[in-house]
């Protein structure tokens, strides 16, 4: 068990229904030719094979007895990659405004503290034929530098990239 540091725990303590403490990113991509439902399954498996290299991605929070100390990270014994890597569509015609509205709805939902504190969404149906990738992490887990390291680890075929330290 790894106890949260005071700064990381403060993001949990400061969170309210109206003030979520998660951070996110949104990117646009062109899918490879022939991408289909099997491609998304392969993407999900690709991420599942790598999340263990980023410790918080397979851990959940556990509160201490009587809240006497900061929460601790424990292994999520029921980790479900399908919960964390999802797909959705914008309604036709798939405008930028519709994408922004969808992302706003996804972003306003708090992360479930009974699960690892992150989610990825592949957003399809954009009018220009691209897809969007929405990444959402609780700020108790990462900062900007860690966010870049996570992208490097999860989406690189370079086996020499070291795991993110605890």
Coordinates of N, CA, C and O in Angstrom, one line a residue, residues 1 14 22 29 44 48 56 83 92 99 105 114 123 128 135 154 159 163:
X1 N 0.8 -1.2 0.0 CA 0.0 0.0 0.0 C 0.9 1.2 0.0 O 1.8 1.3 0.7
X14 N -10.3 18.6 -1.9 CA -10.9 19.8 -2.5 C -12.0 19.6 -3.5 O -12.7 20.5 -3.8
X22 N -10.3 16.5 -11.8 CA -9.6 15.7 -12.8 C -9.2 16.6 -13.9 O -9.6 17.8 -14.0
X29 N -7.3 12.3 -34.4 CA -6.5 11.3 -35.1 C -7.2 10.8 -36.3 O -8.5 10.8 -36.4
X44 N -7.9 -1.5 -27.3 CA -8.1 -1.7 -25.8 C -7.2 -2.8 -25.3 O -6.6 -2.6 -24.2
X48 N -4.4 -2.4 -22.4 CA -4.5 -3.3 -21.2 C -3.1 -4.0 -21.0 O -2.7 -4.2 -19.8
X56 N -0.6 3.8 -10.9 CA -1.9 4.2 -10.5 C -3.0 3.7 -11.4 O -4.2 3.6 -11.0
X83 N -14.2 -0.8 -18.7 CA -14.7 0.4 -18.0 C -13.8 1.6 -18.3 O -14.3 2.7 -18.4
X92 N -24.8 12.9 -35.7 CA -24.6 13.5 -37.1 C -25.1 15.0 -37.1 O -26.1 15.3 -36.4
X99 N -18.8 17.9 -30.7 CA -17.7 17.2 -30.0 C -17.5 17.9 -28.6 O -17.3 17.3 -27.6
X105 N -19.8 17.0 -21.3 CA -20.6 16.0 -20.5 C -19.8 15.0 -19.9 O -19.9 14.6 -18.7
X114 N -14.0 4.2 -6.4 CA -13.9 2.8 -6.2 C -13.1 2.0 -7.3 O -13.0 0.8 -7.2
X123 N -13.8 8.9 -29.6 CA -15.1 9.5 -30.0 C -15.1 9.5 -31.5 O -14.2 10.0 -32.2
X128 N -15.3 15.4 -40.2 CA -14.1 15.4 -41.1 C -13.5 14.0 -41.2 O -12.5 13.8 -41.9
X135 N -8.8 11.8 -22.9 CA -8.1 11.2 -21.8 C -8.5 12.0 -20.5 O -8.4 13.2 -20.5
X154 N 2.4 4.3 -22.8 CA 1.2 3.5 -23.3 C 1.3 3.4 -24.8 O 0.8 2.4 -25.4
X159 N 10.4 -0.8 -26.1 CA 10.4 -1.5 -24.8 C 11.4 -0.9 -23.8 O 11.4 -1.2 -22.6
X163 N 9.1 2.2 -16.8 CA 7.8 2.5 -16.2 C 7.8 3.8 -15.4 O 8.8 4.3 -15.0

